[in-house]
Coordinates of C-alpha atoms in Angstrom, one line a residue:
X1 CA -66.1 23.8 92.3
X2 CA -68.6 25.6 90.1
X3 CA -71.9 24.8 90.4
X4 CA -73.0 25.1 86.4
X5 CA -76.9 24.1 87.7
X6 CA -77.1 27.6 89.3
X7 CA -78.7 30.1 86.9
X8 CA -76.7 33.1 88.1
X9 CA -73.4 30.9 87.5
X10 CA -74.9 29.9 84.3
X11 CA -76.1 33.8 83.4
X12 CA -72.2 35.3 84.9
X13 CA -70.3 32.9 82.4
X14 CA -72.6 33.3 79.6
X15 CA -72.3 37.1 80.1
X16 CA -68.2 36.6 79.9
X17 CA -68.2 34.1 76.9
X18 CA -70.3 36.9 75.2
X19 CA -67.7 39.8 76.7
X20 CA -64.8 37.1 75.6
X21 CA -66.1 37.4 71.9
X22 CA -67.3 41.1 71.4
X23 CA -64.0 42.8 73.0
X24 CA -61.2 40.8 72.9
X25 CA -62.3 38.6 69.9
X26 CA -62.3 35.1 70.5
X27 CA -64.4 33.4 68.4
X28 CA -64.4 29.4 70.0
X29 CA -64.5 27.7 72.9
X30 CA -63.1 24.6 73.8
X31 CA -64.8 22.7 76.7
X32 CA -62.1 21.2 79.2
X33 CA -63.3 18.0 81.1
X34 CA -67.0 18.0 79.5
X35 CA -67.3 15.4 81.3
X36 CA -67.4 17.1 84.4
X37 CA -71.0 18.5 83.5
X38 CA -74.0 17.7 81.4
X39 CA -74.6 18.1 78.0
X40 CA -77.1 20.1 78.5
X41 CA -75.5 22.4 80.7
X42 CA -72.7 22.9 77.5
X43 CA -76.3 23.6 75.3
X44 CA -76.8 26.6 77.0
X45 CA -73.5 28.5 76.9
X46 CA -73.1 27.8 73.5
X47 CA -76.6 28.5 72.1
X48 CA -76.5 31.9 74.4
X49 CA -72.5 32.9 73.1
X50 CA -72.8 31.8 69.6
X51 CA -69.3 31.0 68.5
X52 CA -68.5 29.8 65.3
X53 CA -66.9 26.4 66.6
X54 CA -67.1 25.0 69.9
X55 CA -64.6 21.6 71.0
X56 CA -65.1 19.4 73.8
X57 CA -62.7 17.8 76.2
X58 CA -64.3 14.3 76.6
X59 CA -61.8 12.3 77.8
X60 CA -62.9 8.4 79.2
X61 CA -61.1 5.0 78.7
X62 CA -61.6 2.6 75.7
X63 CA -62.7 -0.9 76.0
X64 CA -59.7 -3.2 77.0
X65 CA -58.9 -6.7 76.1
X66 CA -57.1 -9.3 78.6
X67 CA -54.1 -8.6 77.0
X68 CA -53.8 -5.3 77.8
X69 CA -54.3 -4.0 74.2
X70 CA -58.0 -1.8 73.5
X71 CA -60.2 -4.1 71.6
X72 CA -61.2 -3.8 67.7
X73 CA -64.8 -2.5 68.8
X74 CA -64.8 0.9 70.8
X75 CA -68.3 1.3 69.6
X76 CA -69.1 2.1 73.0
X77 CA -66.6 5.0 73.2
X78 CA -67.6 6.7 70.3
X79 CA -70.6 6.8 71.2
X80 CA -70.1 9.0 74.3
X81 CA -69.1 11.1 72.0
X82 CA -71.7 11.3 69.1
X83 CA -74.4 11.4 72.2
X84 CA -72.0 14.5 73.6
X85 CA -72.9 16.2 70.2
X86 CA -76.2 15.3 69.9
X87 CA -77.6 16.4 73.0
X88 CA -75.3 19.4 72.7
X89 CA -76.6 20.3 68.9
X90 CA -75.8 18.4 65.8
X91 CA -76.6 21.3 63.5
X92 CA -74.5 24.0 65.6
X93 CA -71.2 24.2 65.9
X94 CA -70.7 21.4 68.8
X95 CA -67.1 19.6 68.2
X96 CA -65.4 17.0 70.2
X97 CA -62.0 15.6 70.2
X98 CA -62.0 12.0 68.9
X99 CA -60.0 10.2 71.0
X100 CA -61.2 7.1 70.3
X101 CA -58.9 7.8 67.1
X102 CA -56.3 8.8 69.4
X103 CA -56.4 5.5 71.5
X104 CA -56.9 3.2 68.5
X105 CA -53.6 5.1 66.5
X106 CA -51.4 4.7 69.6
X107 CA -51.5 1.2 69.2
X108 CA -51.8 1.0 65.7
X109 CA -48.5 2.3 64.6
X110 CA -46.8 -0.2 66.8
X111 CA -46.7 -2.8 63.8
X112 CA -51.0 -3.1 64.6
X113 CA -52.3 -1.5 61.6
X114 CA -54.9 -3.8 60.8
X115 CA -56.6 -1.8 63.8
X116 CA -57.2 1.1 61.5
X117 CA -60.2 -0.4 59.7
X118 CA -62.9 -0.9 62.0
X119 CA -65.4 -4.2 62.2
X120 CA -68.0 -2.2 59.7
X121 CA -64.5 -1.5 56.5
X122 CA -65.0 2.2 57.9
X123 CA -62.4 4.4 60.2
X124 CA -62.7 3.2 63.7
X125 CA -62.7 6.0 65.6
X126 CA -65.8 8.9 65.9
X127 CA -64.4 9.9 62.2
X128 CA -65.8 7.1 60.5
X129 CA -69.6 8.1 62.3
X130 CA -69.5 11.9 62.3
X131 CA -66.1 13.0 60.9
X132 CA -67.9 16.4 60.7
X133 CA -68.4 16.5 64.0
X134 CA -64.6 14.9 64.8
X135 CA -61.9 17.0 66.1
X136 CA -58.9 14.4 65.5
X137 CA -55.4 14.5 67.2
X138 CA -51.8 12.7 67.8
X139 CA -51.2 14.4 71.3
X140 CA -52.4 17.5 73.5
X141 CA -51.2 19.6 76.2
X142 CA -52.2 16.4 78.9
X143 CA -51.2 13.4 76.5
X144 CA -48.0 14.4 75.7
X145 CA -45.6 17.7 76.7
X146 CA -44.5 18.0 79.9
X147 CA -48.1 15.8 81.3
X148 CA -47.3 12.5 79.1
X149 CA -50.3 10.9 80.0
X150 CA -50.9 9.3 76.8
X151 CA -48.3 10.0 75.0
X152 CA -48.3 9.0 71.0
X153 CA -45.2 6.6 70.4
X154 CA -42.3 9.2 69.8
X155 CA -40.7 7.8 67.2
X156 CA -43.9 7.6 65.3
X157 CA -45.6 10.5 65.7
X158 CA -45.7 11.9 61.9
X159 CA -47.5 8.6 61.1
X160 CA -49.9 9.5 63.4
X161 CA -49.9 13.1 61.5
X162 CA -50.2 11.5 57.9
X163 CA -53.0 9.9 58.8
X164 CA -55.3 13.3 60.3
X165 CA -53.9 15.1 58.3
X166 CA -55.3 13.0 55.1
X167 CA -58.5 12.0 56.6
X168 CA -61.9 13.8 57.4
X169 CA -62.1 14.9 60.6
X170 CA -61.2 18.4 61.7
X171 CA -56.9 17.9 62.4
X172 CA -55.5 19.0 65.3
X173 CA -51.8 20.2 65.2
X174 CA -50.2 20.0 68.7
X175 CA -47.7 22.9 69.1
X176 CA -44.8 21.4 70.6
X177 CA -44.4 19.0 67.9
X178 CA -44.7 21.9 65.4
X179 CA -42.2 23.9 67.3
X180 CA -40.2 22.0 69.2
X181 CA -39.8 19.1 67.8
X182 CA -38.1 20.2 64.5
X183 CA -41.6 18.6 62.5
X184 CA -42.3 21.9 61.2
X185 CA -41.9 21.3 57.2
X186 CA -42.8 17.5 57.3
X187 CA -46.1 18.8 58.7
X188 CA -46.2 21.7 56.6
X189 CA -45.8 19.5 53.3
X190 CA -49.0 17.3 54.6
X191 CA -50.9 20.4 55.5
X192 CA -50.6 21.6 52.0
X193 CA -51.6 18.3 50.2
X194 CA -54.8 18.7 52.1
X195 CA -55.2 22.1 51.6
X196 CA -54.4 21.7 47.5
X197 CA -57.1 18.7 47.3
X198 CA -59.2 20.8 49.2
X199 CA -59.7 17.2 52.0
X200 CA -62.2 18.7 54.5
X201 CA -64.2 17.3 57.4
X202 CA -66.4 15.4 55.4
X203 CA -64.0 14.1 52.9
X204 CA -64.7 10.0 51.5
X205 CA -62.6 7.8 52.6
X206 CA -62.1 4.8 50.9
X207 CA -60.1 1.9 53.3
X208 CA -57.7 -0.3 50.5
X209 CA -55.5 -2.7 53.0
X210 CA -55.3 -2.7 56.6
X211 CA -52.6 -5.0 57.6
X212 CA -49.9 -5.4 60.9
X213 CA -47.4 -3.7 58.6
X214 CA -49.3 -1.5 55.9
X215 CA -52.4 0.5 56.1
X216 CA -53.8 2.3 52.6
X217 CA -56.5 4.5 52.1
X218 CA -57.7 6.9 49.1
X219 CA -59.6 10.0 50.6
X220 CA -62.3 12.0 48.1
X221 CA -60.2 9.9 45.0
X222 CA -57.7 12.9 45.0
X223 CA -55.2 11.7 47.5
X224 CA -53.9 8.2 49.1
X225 CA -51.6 7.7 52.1
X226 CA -49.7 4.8 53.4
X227 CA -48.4 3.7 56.8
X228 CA -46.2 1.5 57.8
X229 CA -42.9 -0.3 56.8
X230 CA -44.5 -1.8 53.6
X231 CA -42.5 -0.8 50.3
X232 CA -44.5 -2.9 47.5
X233 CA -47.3 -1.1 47.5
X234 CA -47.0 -0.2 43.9
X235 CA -49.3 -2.5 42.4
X236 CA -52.1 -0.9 44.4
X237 CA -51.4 2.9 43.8
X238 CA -54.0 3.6 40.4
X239 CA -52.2 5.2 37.7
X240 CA -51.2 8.7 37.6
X241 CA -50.4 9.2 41.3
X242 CA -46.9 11.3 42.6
X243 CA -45.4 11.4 46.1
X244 CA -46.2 14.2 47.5
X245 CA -45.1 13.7 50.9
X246 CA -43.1 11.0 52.6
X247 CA -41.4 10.2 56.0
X248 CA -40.6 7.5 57.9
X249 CA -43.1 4.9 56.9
X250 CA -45.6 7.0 55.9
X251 CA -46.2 8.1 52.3
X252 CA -48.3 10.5 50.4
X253 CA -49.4 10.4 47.3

């Protein structure tokens, strides 16, 4: 175990975060089980390295209801991680991964995707608080891979990726879905529609239907994307809209 409380633990790992950057040339760190130590502990090898984006491992259970299924509200969960944030720095470069997005998706996709518009019309996850501050995901090295912890329903992962990929947040491509899994020009095509409409981490993100089977949104009025097996959707795409991308029940227009 390391003590992070002792200041010559704290002055030896700030001294290799700082060697880390200047000679090899990292230029992030990404904070496994942050949970494991304070906030305030994280402050201080951050403020002292300085890197230009930081991403914490915050990984606790959402709220569940009697039938086994997370409730609507994870409030409570997202919150953990906008106080993770705050206490850490909400003006530096403090990320963390937004699994409440994770959790909520999971479930979503299975015909649930009335889920995806929280009890306020916004996202429900940490995205629709602080998307800037909102690393999203479908899976990670624990969830999913070898570990498949959590894994995001196989058969529906590129939902999972047409909806990060569209939204704010900061999106988080998972490698062996990009290289293993044969996904490589499906998430390639959704990269570049955000890339081309310029969607960032702060993009607006309008909510139009959240139903079992179809969940629409319009992001910064430049792009909407559908889940779910819903085709008639037509009569709510505004004129002058073109697929851009599309899957198995997921479109992009």
């Amino acid at each position: 175990d390391i003590d992070h409380l002792n200041l010559r633990v704290q002055k030896e790992l700030v001294e290799w975060l700082n060697w880390l950057k200047a000679d090899i040339g990292f230029d992030g760190w990404r904070f496994d089980f942050a949970k494991g130590y304070s906030a305030d502990v994280a402050k201080i090898y951050i403020d002292r390295s300085e890197p230009s984006f930081a991403v914490a491992e915050i990984w606790t259970s959402l709220a569940y209801g009697g039938d086994g299924k997370p409730n609507l509200n994870q409030d409570q969960h997202r919150q953990e991680l906008v106080n993770w944030v705050g206490k850490v720095g909400g003006k530096g470069p403090a990320t963390t991964f937004d699994f409440t997005t994770k959790g909520i998706l999971n479930v979503a996709v299975e015909g649930e995707l009335w889920r995806l518009r929280g009890t306020d019309g916004k996202a429900p996850g940490m995205i629709g608080w602080w998307p800037a501050k909102a690393v999203t995901f479908v899976d990670n090295h624990d969830t999913g891979s070898t570990q498949h912890m959590w894994p995001f329903p196989s058969d529906r992962v590129m939902q999972g990726y047409a909806y990060i990929l569209t939204h704010p947040g900061t999106p988080c491509i998972f490698y062996d879905h990009f290289f293993d899994w044969g996904l490589k020009e499906e998430i390639d095509r959704l990269v570049s529609v955000r890339t081309r409409h310029g969607i960032h981490n702060e993009s607006k993100l309008q909510i139009i239907e959240a139903d079992a089977d179809l969940y629409l949104a319009e992001i910064d009025g430049k792009v909407i994307v559908k889940l779910g097996p819903r085709y008639d959707v037509g009569n709510l795409i505004p004129g002058g809209f073109k697929v851009a991308a599309h899957g198995n029940d997921y479109a992009v227009w």
